[in-house]
Amino acid sequence: MRTNQLTFLTAAIIPLTYLSGNWSAPPLGNPTLIKSAAGEIYASALLLLYLLCQKPDGKFQLCKNLTIFVAVIFFVYISLSVFWSQNLGFFIDAWLRWFAAAVTFGFAILIARTPVYIPVIIQIMVISAVLVASIGLAQQYLDWNYLFQTAKPGSTFANRNLAGHVIVICLPLAFFRLLLQDSSLRDKVLSFAAILVLTLYGYHISSTNILISITVEMMLFGCFLFWLYLQKPRTLSH
C-alpha cells in the first residue's frame, strides 16, 4: 500500500469518529459509544486491508522503530490485565478502544516517515473540526434539533463539553497554513475562516475550561508571532 493511500485511509478515521452520532430517530444510543464502535470497526478493517495489501506473498515487513516497540510492549501489558480484571465487559470495551488507538498510532508513525503527508492529516483534522463546529453553530443559531442533545450545542457529541475537546485540539492546527511562507492568499483566508468558526463555537460552548484553553492557545500563538517578528533581520539606518 502506498504512503499517500495509507495517509488518506488513516486520516479518514478522524471525520468518521467526529461526525458519527445519533443521525437516526429514535436515537441509537450514547454518541460516545457510537463513535468508539465506528473507530474500532474502521481501525480493524484498515489493519486487515494493510496486511493484505502490503505483501502479496504473505511476507510482511515490520517497521523497526523504538516508539512502536515500546507501544507494542505497553499494549501487550494492558492485554494481560484480562487475567486480573474483575469486570470482563469493561475490559473488552477498554481493550477495543486501546486497540483502535494503537492501530491508528502505528499507522501515524509510518506516515510520519514521509513528512510531506503530515499537512494532509492536519487539513483533514481542521476540516473535521469545522464541520463539528458548524453543526453546533446551526444548533445554536438556527435551532437545528435533528441530532439528540443533552447539553446544547453539543453537535454530534450531544454534549457541548465533549465537543469542546475537539475545538481545543484542532484550533492550534488551524494556524498551520497561516504560518507557511508558501501559502496562497486563498489558503490564508480559509484558515482564518476556520479559526473564526472554531473560536465562535468554542465561545457558545460556555465552558470555563474550554474558554480558558482557547484563550491560552491564542496567547501562545500571539507570543510565537512576536518571537518570529523579533527573529527577522533588521537593517540599521545611519
JSON list of C-alpha atoms in Angstrom, two decimals:
[
{"chain": "A", "resi": 1, "resn": "MET", "atom": "CA", "xyz": [0.00, 0.00, 0.00]},
{"chain": "A", "resi": 2, "resn": "ARG", "atom": "CA", "xyz": [1.39, 3.39, -0.99]},
{"chain": "A", "resi": 3, "resn": "THR", "atom": "CA", "xyz": [2.04, 6.04, 1.63]},
{"chain": "A", "resi": 4, "resn": "ASN", "atom": "CA", "xyz": [-0.43, 8.50, 0.10]},
{"chain": "A", "resi": 5, "resn": "GLN", "atom": "CA", "xyz": [-3.18, 5.88, 0.15]},
{"chain": "A", "resi": 6, "resn": "LEU", "atom": "CA", "xyz": [-2.34, 4.94, 3.73]},
{"chain": "A", "resi": 7, "resn": "THR", "atom": "CA", "xyz": [-2.38, 8.61, 4.71]},
{"chain": "A", "resi": 8, "resn": "PHE", "atom": "CA", "xyz": [-5.89, 9.27, 3.42]},
{"chain": "A", "resi": 9, "resn": "LEU", "atom": "CA", "xyz": [-7.25, 5.97, 4.75]},
{"chain": "A", "resi": 10, "resn": "THR", "atom": "CA", "xyz": [-5.76, 6.57, 8.19]},
{"chain": "A", "resi": 11, "resn": "ALA", "atom": "CA", "xyz": [-6.84, 10.22, 8.34]},
{"chain": "A", "resi": 12, "resn": "ALA", "atom": "CA", "xyz": [-10.38, 9.20, 7.39]},
{"chain": "A", "resi": 13, "resn": "ILE", "atom": "CA", "xyz": [-10.88, 7.87, 10.92]},
{"chain": "A", "resi": 14, "resn": "ILE", "atom": "CA", "xyz": [-10.91, 11.48, 12.15]},
{"chain": "A", "resi": 15, "resn": "PRO", "atom": "CA", "xyz": [-14.05, 12.72, 10.33]},
{"chain": "A", "resi": 16, "resn": "LEU", "atom": "CA", "xyz": [-15.60, 9.27, 10.79]},
{"chain": "A", "resi": 17, "resn": "THR", "atom": "CA", "xyz": [-15.41, 9.45, 14.59]},
{"chain": "A", "resi": 18, "resn": "TYR", "atom": "CA", "xyz": [-16.07, 13.20, 14.79]},
{"chain": "A", "resi": 19, "resn": "LEU", "atom": "CA", "xyz": [-19.22, 13.03, 12.67]},
{"chain": "A", "resi": 20, "resn": "SER", "atom": "CA", "xyz": [-20.59, 9.71, 13.92]},
{"chain": "A", "resi": 21, "resn": "GLY", "atom": "CA", "xyz": [-23.60, 10.18, 16.15]},
{"chain": "A", "resi": 22, "resn": "ASN", "atom": "CA", "xyz": [-27.33, 9.78, 16.54]},
{"chain": "A", "resi": 23, "resn": "TRP", "atom": "CA", "xyz": [-28.30, 10.55, 12.97]},
{"chain": "A", "resi": 24, "resn": "SER", "atom": "CA", "xyz": [-31.39, 8.37, 13.29]},
{"chain": "A", "resi": 25, "resn": "ALA", "atom": "CA", "xyz": [-34.71, 8.79, 15.07]},
{"chain": "A", "resi": 26, "resn": "PRO", "atom": "CA", "xyz": [-35.13, 7.43, 17.65]},
{"chain": "A", "resi": 27, "resn": "PRO", "atom": "CA", "xyz": [-31.51, 7.73, 18.84]},
{"chain": "A", "resi": 28, "resn": "LEU", "atom": "CA", "xyz": [-29.39, 4.60, 18.62]},
{"chain": "A", "resi": 29, "resn": "GLY", "atom": "CA", "xyz": [-27.64, 5.19, 21.93]},
{"chain": "A", "resi": 30, "resn": "ASN", "atom": "CA", "xyz": [-24.84, 7.11, 23.60]},
{"chain": "A", "resi": 31, "resn": "PRO", "atom": "CA", "xyz": [-22.92, 9.10, 20.93]},
{"chain": "A", "resi": 32, "resn": "THR", "atom": "CA", "xyz": [-19.62, 8.28, 22.66]},
{"chain": "A", "resi": 33, "resn": "LEU", "atom": "CA", "xyz": [-20.29, 4.55, 22.26]},
{"chain": "A", "resi": 34, "resn": "ILE", "atom": "CA", "xyz": [-21.29, 5.08, 18.61]},
{"chain": "A", "resi": 35, "resn": "LYS", "atom": "CA", "xyz": [-18.05, 6.95, 17.92]},
{"chain": "A", "resi": 36, "resn": "SER", "atom": "CA", "xyz": [-16.00, 4.28, 19.71]},
{"chain": "A", "resi": 37, "resn": "ALA", "atom": "CA", "xyz": [-17.66, 1.48, 17.74]},
{"chain": "A", "resi": 38, "resn": "ALA", "atom": "CA", "xyz": [-17.16, 3.31, 14.43]},
{"chain": "A", "resi": 39, "resn": "GLY", "atom": "CA", "xyz": [-13.47, 3.90, 15.18]},
{"chain": "A", "resi": 40, "resn": "GLU", "atom": "CA", "xyz": [-12.88, 0.33, 16.35]},
{"chain": "A", "resi": 41, "resn": "ILE", "atom": "CA", "xyz": [-14.53, -1.24, 13.30]},
{"chain": "A", "resi": 42, "resn": "TYR", "atom": "CA", "xyz": [-12.75, 1.09, 10.89]},
{"chain": "A", "resi": 43, "resn": "ALA", "atom": "CA", "xyz": [-9.34, 0.60, 12.54]},
{"chain": "A", "resi": 44, "resn": "SER", "atom": "CA", "xyz": [-9.77, -3.18, 12.38]},
{"chain": "A", "resi": 45, "resn": "ALA", "atom": "CA", "xyz": [-10.78, -3.05, 8.71]},
{"chain": "A", "resi": 46, "resn": "LEU", "atom": "CA", "xyz": [-7.86, -0.74, 7.90]},
{"chain": "A", "resi": 47, "resn": "LEU", "atom": "CA", "xyz": [-5.36, -3.04, 9.63]},
{"chain": "A", "resi": 48, "resn": "LEU", "atom": "CA", "xyz": [-6.72, -6.05, 7.73]},
{"chain": "A", "resi": 49, "resn": "LEU", "atom": "CA", "xyz": [-6.56, -4.16, 4.43]},
{"chain": "A", "resi": 50, "resn": "TYR", "atom": "CA", "xyz": [-2.98, -3.07, 5.14]},
{"chain": "A", "resi": 51, "resn": "LEU", "atom": "CA", "xyz": [-1.85, -6.62, 5.93]},
{"chain": "A", "resi": 52, "resn": "LEU", "atom": "CA", "xyz": [-3.49, -7.96, 2.77]},
{"chain": "A", "resi": 53, "resn": "CYS", "atom": "CA", "xyz": [-2.03, -5.26, 0.53]},
{"chain": "A", "resi": 54, "resn": "GLN", "atom": "CA", "xyz": [1.48, -4.99, 1.92]},
{"chain": "A", "resi": 55, "resn": "LYS", "atom": "CA", "xyz": [2.90, -8.25, 0.58]},
{"chain": "A", "resi": 56, "resn": "PRO", "atom": "CA", "xyz": [1.05, -10.48, -1.89]},
{"chain": "A", "resi": 57, "resn": "ASP", "atom": "CA", "xyz": [3.27, -13.44, -0.93]},
{"chain": "A", "resi": 58, "resn": "GLY", "atom": "CA", "xyz": [2.32, -13.14, 2.71]},
{"chain": "A", "resi": 59, "resn": "LYS", "atom": "CA", "xyz": [5.69, -11.84, 3.95]},
{"chain": "A", "resi": 60, "resn": "PHE", "atom": "CA", "xyz": [5.03, -8.75, 5.98]},
{"chain": "A", "resi": 61, "resn": "GLN", "atom": "CA", "xyz": [7.73, -6.17, 6.56]},
{"chain": "A", "resi": 62, "resn": "LEU", "atom": "CA", "xyz": [7.87, -4.87, 10.12]},
{"chain": "A", "resi": 63, "resn": "CYS", "atom": "CA", "xyz": [8.85, -1.28, 10.79]},
{"chain": "A", "resi": 64, "resn": "LYS", "atom": "CA", "xyz": [11.87, -1.15, 13.11]},
{"chain": "A", "resi": 65, "resn": "ASN", "atom": "CA", "xyz": [11.03, 1.76, 15.36]},
{"chain": "A", "resi": 66, "resn": "LEU", "atom": "CA", "xyz": [11.70, 2.15, 19.09]},
{"chain": "A", "resi": 67, "resn": "THR", "atom": "CA", "xyz": [8.45, 4.05, 19.62]},
{"chain": "A", "resi": 68, "resn": "ILE", "atom": "CA", "xyz": [6.41, 1.29, 18.02]},
{"chain": "A", "resi": 69, "resn": "PHE", "atom": "CA", "xyz": [8.30, -1.33, 20.05]},
{"chain": "A", "resi": 70, "resn": "VAL", "atom": "CA", "xyz": [7.50, 0.45, 23.32]},
{"chain": "A", "resi": 71, "resn": "ALA", "atom": "CA", "xyz": [3.87, 0.87, 22.24]},
{"chain": "A", "resi": 72, "resn": "VAL", "atom": "CA", "xyz": [3.60, -2.86, 21.46]},
{"chain": "A", "resi": 73, "resn": "ILE", "atom": "CA", "xyz": [5.03, -3.77, 24.87]},
{"chain": "A", "resi": 74, "resn": "PHE", "atom": "CA", "xyz": [2.54, -1.45, 26.56]},
{"chain": "A", "resi": 75, "resn": "PHE", "atom": "CA", "xyz": [-0.36, -2.87, 24.55]},
{"chain": "A", "resi": 76, "resn": "VAL", "atom": "CA", "xyz": [0.65, -6.43, 25.42]},
{"chain": "A", "resi": 77, "resn": "TYR", "atom": "CA", "xyz": [0.84, -5.42, 29.09]},
{"chain": "A", "resi": 78, "resn": "ILE", "atom": "CA", "xyz": [-2.67, -3.96, 29.16]},
{"chain": "A", "resi": 79, "resn": "SER", "atom": "CA", "xyz": [-3.93, -7.03, 27.28]},
{"chain": "A", "resi": 80, "resn": "LEU", "atom": "CA", "xyz": [-2.61, -9.26, 30.06]},
{"chain": "A", "resi": 81, "resn": "SER", "atom": "CA", "xyz": [-4.80, -7.39, 32.54]},
{"chain": "A", "resi": 82, "resn": "VAL", "atom": "CA", "xyz": [-7.65, -9.67, 31.44]},
{"chain": "A", "resi": 83, "resn": "PHE", "atom": "CA", "xyz": [-6.31, -12.23, 33.93]},
{"chain": "A", "resi": 84, "resn": "TRP", "atom": "CA", "xyz": [-6.98, -9.98, 36.94]},
{"chain": "A", "resi": 85, "resn": "SER", "atom": "CA", "xyz": [-9.86, -7.88, 35.63]},
{"chain": "A", "resi": 86, "resn": "GLN", "atom": "CA", "xyz": [-12.98, -8.21, 37.77]},
{"chain": "A", "resi": 87, "resn": "ASN", "atom": "CA", "xyz": [-15.29, -6.91, 35.04]},
{"chain": "A", "resi": 88, "resn": "LEU", "atom": "CA", "xyz": [-14.78, -8.70, 31.74]},
{"chain": "A", "resi": 89, "resn": "GLY", "atom": "CA", "xyz": [-17.22, -6.48, 29.86]},
{"chain": "A", "resi": 90, "resn": "PHE", "atom": "CA", "xyz": [-15.37, -3.33, 30.94]},
{"chain": "A", "resi": 91, "resn": "PHE", "atom": "CA", "xyz": [-12.05, -4.93, 29.94]},
{"chain": "A", "resi": 92, "resn": "ILE", "atom": "CA", "xyz": [-13.30, -5.79, 26.45]},
{"chain": "A", "resi": 93, "resn": "ASP", "atom": "CA", "xyz": [-14.68, -2.29, 25.93]},
{"chain": "A", "resi": 94, "resn": "ALA", "atom": "CA", "xyz": [-11.44, -0.66, 27.11]},
{"chain": "A", "resi": 95, "resn": "TRP", "atom": "CA", "xyz": [-9.27, -3.12, 25.14]},
{"chain": "A", "resi": 96, "resn": "LEU", "atom": "CA", "xyz": [-11.11, -2.40, 21.88]},
{"chain": "A", "resi": 97, "resn": "ARG", "atom": "CA", "xyz": [-10.59, 1.34, 22.36]},
{"chain": "A", "resi": 98, "resn": "TRP", "atom": "CA", "xyz": [-6.89, 0.84, 23.07]},
{"chain": "A", "resi": 99, "resn": "PHE", "atom": "CA", "xyz": [-6.66, -1.46, 20.06]},
{"chain": "A", "resi": 100, "resn": "ALA", "atom": "CA", "xyz": [-8.13, 1.18, 17.74]},
{"chain": "A", "resi": 101, "resn": "ALA", "atom": "CA", "xyz": [-5.80, 3.80, 19.24]},
{"chain": "A", "resi": 102, "resn": "ALA", "atom": "CA", "xyz": [-2.79, 1.51, 18.85]},
{"chain": "A", "resi": 103, "resn": "VAL", "atom": "CA", "xyz": [-3.56, 0.75, 15.19]},
{"chain": "A", "resi": 104, "resn": "THR", "atom": "CA", "xyz": [-4.02, 4.44, 14.41]},
{"chain": "A", "resi": 105, "resn": "PHE", "atom": "CA", "xyz": [-0.83, 5.31, 16.29]},
{"chain": "A", "resi": 106, "resn": "GLY", "atom": "CA", "xyz": [1.14, 2.68, 14.38]},
{"chain": "A", "resi": 107, "resn": "PHE", "atom": "CA", "xyz": [-0.04, 3.97, 11.02]},
{"chain": "A", "resi": 108, "resn": "ALA", "atom": "CA", "xyz": [0.71, 7.54, 12.13]},
{"chain": "A", "resi": 109, "resn": "ILE", "atom": "CA", "xyz": [4.33, 6.51, 12.83]},
{"chain": "A", "resi": 110, "resn": "LEU", "atom": "CA", "xyz": [4.59, 5.03, 9.33]},
{"chain": "A", "resi": 111, "resn": "ILE", "atom": "CA", "xyz": [3.14, 8.17, 7.76]},
{"chain": "A", "resi": 112, "resn": "ALA", "atom": "CA", "xyz": [5.45, 10.43, 9.78]},
{"chain": "A", "resi": 113, "resn": "ARG", "atom": "CA", "xyz": [8.42, 8.85, 8.00]},
{"chain": "A", "resi": 114, "resn": "THR", "atom": "CA", "xyz": [7.29, 10.86, 4.96]},
{"chain": "A", "resi": 115, "resn": "PRO", "atom": "CA", "xyz": [6.76, 14.41, 6.33]},
{"chain": "A", "resi": 116, "resn": "VAL", "atom": "CA", "xyz": [5.22, 15.64, 3.08]},
{"chain": "A", "resi": 117, "resn": "TYR", "atom": "CA", "xyz": [1.95, 13.91, 4.02]},
{"chain": "A", "resi": 118, "resn": "ILE", "atom": "CA", "xyz": [1.65, 15.42, 7.51]},
{"chain": "A", "resi": 119, "resn": "PRO", "atom": "CA", "xyz": [-0.05, 18.64, 6.25]},
{"chain": "A", "resi": 120, "resn": "VAL", "atom": "CA", "xyz": [-2.75, 16.45, 4.68]},
{"chain": "A", "resi": 121, "resn": "ILE", "atom": "CA", "xyz": [-3.64, 15.00, 8.08]},
{"chain": "A", "resi": 122, "resn": "ILE", "atom": "CA", "xyz": [-3.63, 18.47, 9.64]},
{"chain": "A", "resi": 123, "resn": "GLN", "atom": "CA", "xyz": [-6.02, 19.76, 6.99]},
{"chain": "A", "resi": 124, "resn": "ILE", "atom": "CA", "xyz": [-8.37, 16.80, 7.45]},
{"chain": "A", "resi": 125, "resn": "MET", "atom": "CA", "xyz": [-8.41, 17.35, 11.21]},
{"chain": "A", "resi": 126, "resn": "VAL", "atom": "CA", "xyz": [-9.19, 21.05, 10.80]},
{"chain": "A", "resi": 127, "resn": "ILE", "atom": "CA", "xyz": [-11.95, 20.40, 8.23]},
{"chain": "A", "resi": 128, "resn": "SER", "atom": "CA", "xyz": [-13.48, 17.77, 10.51]},
{"chain": "A", "resi": 129, "resn": "ALA", "atom": "CA", "xyz": [-13.43, 20.17, 13.46]},
{"chain": "A", "resi": 130, "resn": "VAL", "atom": "CA", "xyz": [-15.01, 22.92, 11.34]},
{"chain": "A", "resi": 131, "resn": "LEU", "atom": "CA", "xyz": [-17.83, 20.53, 10.39]},
{"chain": "A", "resi": 132, "resn": "VAL", "atom": "CA", "xyz": [-18.39, 19.72, 14.07]},
{"chain": "A", "resi": 133, "resn": "ALA", "atom": "CA", "xyz": [-18.39, 23.44, 14.92]},
{"chain": "A", "resi": 134, "resn": "SER", "atom": "CA", "xyz": [-20.72, 24.25, 12.02]},
{"chain": "A", "resi": 135, "resn": "ILE", "atom": "CA", "xyz": [-23.27, 21.70, 13.23]},
{"chain": "A", "resi": 136, "resn": "GLY", "atom": "CA", "xyz": [-23.02, 23.18, 16.72]},
{"chain": "A", "resi": 137, "resn": "LEU", "atom": "CA", "xyz": [-23.50, 26.72, 15.42]},
{"chain": "A", "resi": 138, "resn": "ALA", "atom": "CA", "xyz": [-26.53, 25.57, 13.42]},
{"chain": "A", "resi": 139, "resn": "GLN", "atom": "CA", "xyz": [-27.97, 24.18, 16.64]},
{"chain": "A", "resi": 140, "resn": "GLN", "atom": "CA", "xyz": [-27.23, 27.47, 18.40]},
{"chain": "A", "resi": 141, "resn": "TYR", "atom": "CA", "xyz": [-28.46, 29.98, 15.82]},
{"chain": "A", "resi": 142, "resn": "LEU", "atom": "CA", "xyz": [-30.90, 28.02, 13.63]},
{"chain": "A", "resi": 143, "resn": "ASP", "atom": "CA", "xyz": [-32.40, 25.84, 16.37]},
{"chain": "A", "resi": 144, "resn": "TRP", "atom": "CA", "xyz": [-31.45, 22.77, 14.33]},
{"chain": "A", "resi": 145, "resn": "ASN", "atom": "CA", "xyz": [-32.52, 19.93, 16.59]},
{"chain": "A", "resi": 146, "resn": "TYR", "atom": "CA", "xyz": [-32.18, 16.92, 14.31]},
{"chain": "A", "resi": 147, "resn": "LEU", "atom": "CA", "xyz": [-29.45, 15.42, 16.48]},
{"chain": "A", "resi": 148, "resn": "PHE", "atom": "CA", "xyz": [-30.27, 14.28, 20.01]},
{"chain": "A", "resi": 149, "resn": "GLN", "atom": "CA", "xyz": [-28.81, 16.70, 22.57]},
{"chain": "A", "resi": 150, "resn": "THR", "atom": "CA", "xyz": [-28.18, 16.50, 26.30]},
{"chain": "A", "resi": 151, "resn": "ALA", "atom": "CA", "xyz": [-26.30, 19.81, 26.61]},
{"chain": "A", "resi": 152, "resn": "LYS", "atom": "CA", "xyz": [-26.72, 22.19, 23.67]},
{"chain": "A", "resi": 153, "resn": "PRO", "atom": "CA", "xyz": [-24.97, 22.96, 21.40]},
{"chain": "A", "resi": 154, "resn": "GLY", "atom": "CA", "xyz": [-23.33, 19.55, 21.52]},
{"chain": "A", "resi": 155, "resn": "SER", "atom": "CA", "xyz": [-23.00, 18.96, 17.77]},
{"chain": "A", "resi": 156, "resn": "THR", "atom": "CA", "xyz": [-22.55, 15.22, 17.05]},
{"chain": "A", "resi": 157, "resn": "PHE", "atom": "CA", "xyz": [-21.32, 14.60, 20.61]},
{"chain": "A", "resi": 158, "resn": "ALA", "atom": "CA", "xyz": [-24.69, 15.50, 22.20]},
{"chain": "A", "resi": 159, "resn": "ASN", "atom": "CA", "xyz": [-22.68, 17.13, 24.99]},
{"chain": "A", "resi": 160, "resn": "ARG", "atom": "CA", "xyz": [-21.07, 20.52, 24.42]},
{"chain": "A", "resi": 161, "resn": "ASN", "atom": "CA", "xyz": [-18.21, 19.82, 26.84]},
{"chain": "A", "resi": 162, "resn": "LEU", "atom": "CA", "xyz": [-17.15, 16.75, 24.85]},
{"chain": "A", "resi": 163, "resn": "ALA", "atom": "CA", "xyz": [-17.44, 18.69, 21.60]},
{"chain": "A", "resi": 164, "resn": "GLY", "atom": "CA", "xyz": [-15.26, 21.39, 23.14]},
{"chain": "A", "resi": 165, "resn": "HIS", "atom": "CA", "xyz": [-12.35, 18.95, 23.34]},
{"chain": "A", "resi": 166, "resn": "VAL", "atom": "CA", "xyz": [-12.31, 18.79, 19.53]},
{"chain": "A", "resi": 167, "resn": "ILE", "atom": "CA", "xyz": [-12.10, 22.57, 19.33]},
{"chain": "A", "resi": 168, "resn": "VAL", "atom": "CA", "xyz": [-9.23, 22.78, 21.82]},
{"chain": "A", "resi": 169, "resn": "ILE", "atom": "CA", "xyz": [-7.28, 20.06, 19.98]},
{"chain": "A", "resi": 170, "resn": "CYS", "atom": "CA", "xyz": [-7.81, 21.34, 16.43]},
{"chain": "A", "resi": 171, "resn": "LEU", "atom": "CA", "xyz": [-7.78, 25.12, 16.90]},
{"chain": "A", "resi": 172, "resn": "PRO", "atom": "CA", "xyz": [-3.94, 25.35, 17.04]},
{"chain": "A", "resi": 173, "resn": "LEU", "atom": "CA", "xyz": [-3.74, 23.27, 13.84]},
{"chain": "A", "resi": 174, "resn": "ALA", "atom": "CA", "xyz": [-5.84, 25.86, 12.03]},
{"chain": "A", "resi": 175, "resn": "PHE", "atom": "CA", "xyz": [-2.91, 28.29, 12.32]},
{"chain": "A", "resi": 176, "resn": "PHE", "atom": "CA", "xyz": [-0.69, 25.94, 10.33]},
{"chain": "A", "resi": 177, "resn": "ARG", "atom": "CA", "xyz": [-1.42, 27.42, 6.89]},
{"chain": "A", "resi": 178, "resn": "LEU", "atom": "CA", "xyz": [-1.11, 30.96, 8.22]},
{"chain": "A", "resi": 179, "resn": "LEU", "atom": "CA", "xyz": [2.50, 30.31, 9.24]},
{"chain": "A", "resi": 180, "resn": "LEU", "atom": "CA", "xyz": [3.64, 28.70, 5.99]},
{"chain": "A", "resi": 181, "resn": "GLN", "atom": "CA", "xyz": [5.52, 31.10, 3.76]},
{"chain": "A", "resi": 182, "resn": "ASP", "atom": "CA", "xyz": [4.39, 29.40, 0.56]},
{"chain": "A", "resi": 183, "resn": "SER", "atom": "CA", "xyz": [0.68, 29.50, 1.49]},
{"chain": "A", "resi": 184, "resn": "SER", "atom": "CA", "xyz": [-1.52, 31.26, -1.04]},
{"chain": "A", "resi": 185, "resn": "LEU", "atom": "CA", "xyz": [-3.92, 34.05, -0.14]},
{"chain": "A", "resi": 186, "resn": "ARG", "atom": "CA", "xyz": [-6.79, 31.60, -0.58]},
{"chain": "A", "resi": 187, "resn": "ASP", "atom": "CA", "xyz": [-5.26, 29.21, 1.97]},
{"chain": "A", "resi": 188, "resn": "LYS", "atom": "CA", "xyz": [-4.75, 32.02, 4.46]},
{"chain": "A", "resi": 189, "resn": "VAL", "atom": "CA", "xyz": [-8.34, 33.24, 4.07]},
{"chain": "A", "resi": 190, "resn": "LEU", "atom": "CA", "xyz": [-9.71, 29.72, 4.54]},
{"chain": "A", "resi": 191, "resn": "SER", "atom": "CA", "xyz": [-7.50, 29.22, 7.60]},
{"chain": "A", "resi": 192, "resn": "PHE", "atom": "CA", "xyz": [-8.71, 32.49, 9.09]},
{"chain": "A", "resi": 193, "resn": "ALA", "atom": "CA", "xyz": [-12.33, 31.47, 8.42]},
{"chain": "A", "resi": 194, "resn": "ALA", "atom": "CA", "xyz": [-11.73, 28.11, 10.12]},
{"chain": "A", "resi": 195, "resn": "ILE", "atom": "CA", "xyz": [-10.22, 29.85, 13.15]},
{"chain": "A", "resi": 196, "resn": "LEU", "atom": "CA", "xyz": [-13.23, 32.17, 13.32]},
{"chain": "A", "resi": 197, "resn": "VAL", "atom": "CA", "xyz": [-15.74, 29.28, 13.16]},
{"chain": "A", "resi": 198, "resn": "LEU", "atom": "CA", "xyz": [-13.89, 27.20, 15.77]},
{"chain": "A", "resi": 199, "resn": "THR", "atom": "CA", "xyz": [-13.48, 30.16, 18.13]},
{"chain": "A", "resi": 200, "resn": "LEU", "atom": "CA", "xyz": [-17.12, 31.20, 17.77]},
{"chain": "A", "resi": 201, "resn": "TYR", "atom": "CA", "xyz": [-18.35, 27.71, 18.56]},
{"chain": "A", "resi": 202, "resn": "GLY", "atom": "CA", "xyz": [-15.93, 27.47, 21.46]},
{"chain": "A", "resi": 203, "resn": "TYR", "atom": "CA", "xyz": [-17.46, 30.66, 22.87]},
{"chain": "A", "resi": 204, "resn": "HIS", "atom": "CA", "xyz": [-21.01, 29.26, 22.63]},
{"chain": "A", "resi": 205, "resn": "ILE", "atom": "CA", "xyz": [-19.99, 26.08, 24.44]},
{"chain": "A", "resi": 206, "resn": "SER", "atom": "CA", "xyz": [-19.95, 28.30, 27.55]},
{"chain": "A", "resi": 207, "resn": "SER", "atom": "CA", "xyz": [-17.48, 26.13, 29.38]},
{"chain": "A", "resi": 208, "resn": "THR", "atom": "CA", "xyz": [-14.91, 27.84, 31.59]},
{"chain": "A", "resi": 209, "resn": "ASN", "atom": "CA", "xyz": [-12.30, 25.16, 30.86]},
{"chain": "A", "resi": 210, "resn": "ILE", "atom": "CA", "xyz": [-12.79, 25.46, 27.10]},
{"chain": "A", "resi": 211, "resn": "LEU", "atom": "CA", "xyz": [-12.69, 29.27, 27.17]},
{"chain": "A", "resi": 212, "resn": "ILE", "atom": "CA", "xyz": [-9.50, 29.25, 29.26]},
{"chain": "A", "resi": 213, "resn": "SER", "atom": "CA", "xyz": [-7.90, 26.73, 26.90]},
{"chain": "A", "resi": 214, "resn": "ILE", "atom": "CA", "xyz": [-8.78, 28.78, 23.81]},
{"chain": "A", "resi": 215, "resn": "THR", "atom": "CA", "xyz": [-7.52, 31.97, 25.48]},
{"chain": "A", "resi": 216, "resn": "VAL", "atom": "CA", "xyz": [-4.21, 30.33, 26.38]},
{"chain": "A", "resi": 217, "resn": "GLU", "atom": "CA", "xyz": [-3.83, 28.98, 22.85]},
{"chain": "A", "resi": 218, "resn": "MET", "atom": "CA", "xyz": [-4.43, 32.44, 21.40]},
{"chain": "A", "resi": 219, "resn": "MET", "atom": "CA", "xyz": [-1.94, 33.99, 23.81]},
{"chain": "A", "resi": 220, "resn": "LEU", "atom": "CA", "xyz": [0.71, 31.40, 22.97]},
{"chain": "A", "resi": 221, "resn": "PHE", "atom": "CA", "xyz": [0.13, 31.96, 19.25]},
{"chain": "A", "resi": 222, "resn": "GLY", "atom": "CA", "xyz": [0.50, 35.71, 19.78]},
{"chain": "A", "resi": 223, "resn": "CYS", "atom": "CA", "xyz": [3.76, 35.16, 21.68]},
{"chain": "A", "resi": 224, "resn": "PHE", "atom": "CA", "xyz": [5.02, 32.93, 18.90]},
{"chain": "A", "resi": 225, "resn": "LEU", "atom": "CA", "xyz": [4.24, 35.58, 16.28]},
{"chain": "A", "resi": 226, "resn": "PHE", "atom": "CA", "xyz": [6.05, 38.17, 18.39]},
{"chain": "A", "resi": 227, "resn": "TRP", "atom": "CA", "xyz": [9.05, 35.83, 18.64]},
{"chain": "A", "resi": 228, "resn": "LEU", "atom": "CA", "xyz": [9.06, 35.41, 14.86]},
{"chain": "A", "resi": 229, "resn": "TYR", "atom": "CA", "xyz": [8.95, 39.17, 14.50]},
{"chain": "A", "resi": 230, "resn": "LEU", "atom": "CA", "xyz": [11.99, 39.53, 16.75]},
{"chain": "A", "resi": 231, "resn": "GLN", "atom": "CA", "xyz": [13.88, 36.94, 14.67]},
{"chain": "A", "resi": 232, "resn": "LYS", "atom": "CA", "xyz": [13.53, 38.93, 11.47]},
{"chain": "A", "resi": 233, "resn": "PRO", "atom": "CA", "xyz": [16.79, 40.56, 10.37]},
{"chain": "A", "resi": 234, "resn": "ARG", "atom": "CA", "xyz": [16.72, 44.33, 10.58]},
{"chain": "A", "resi": 235, "resn": "THR", "atom": "CA", "xyz": [18.69, 46.91, 8.63]},
{"chain": "A", "resi": 236, "resn": "LEU", "atom": "CA", "xyz": [20.04, 49.79, 10.63]},
{"chain": "A", "resi": 237, "resn": "SER", "atom": "CA", "xyz": [19.80, 53.21, 9.05]},
{"chain": "A", "resi": 238, "resn": "HIS", "atom": "CA", "xyz": [22.64, 55.58, 9.79]}
]
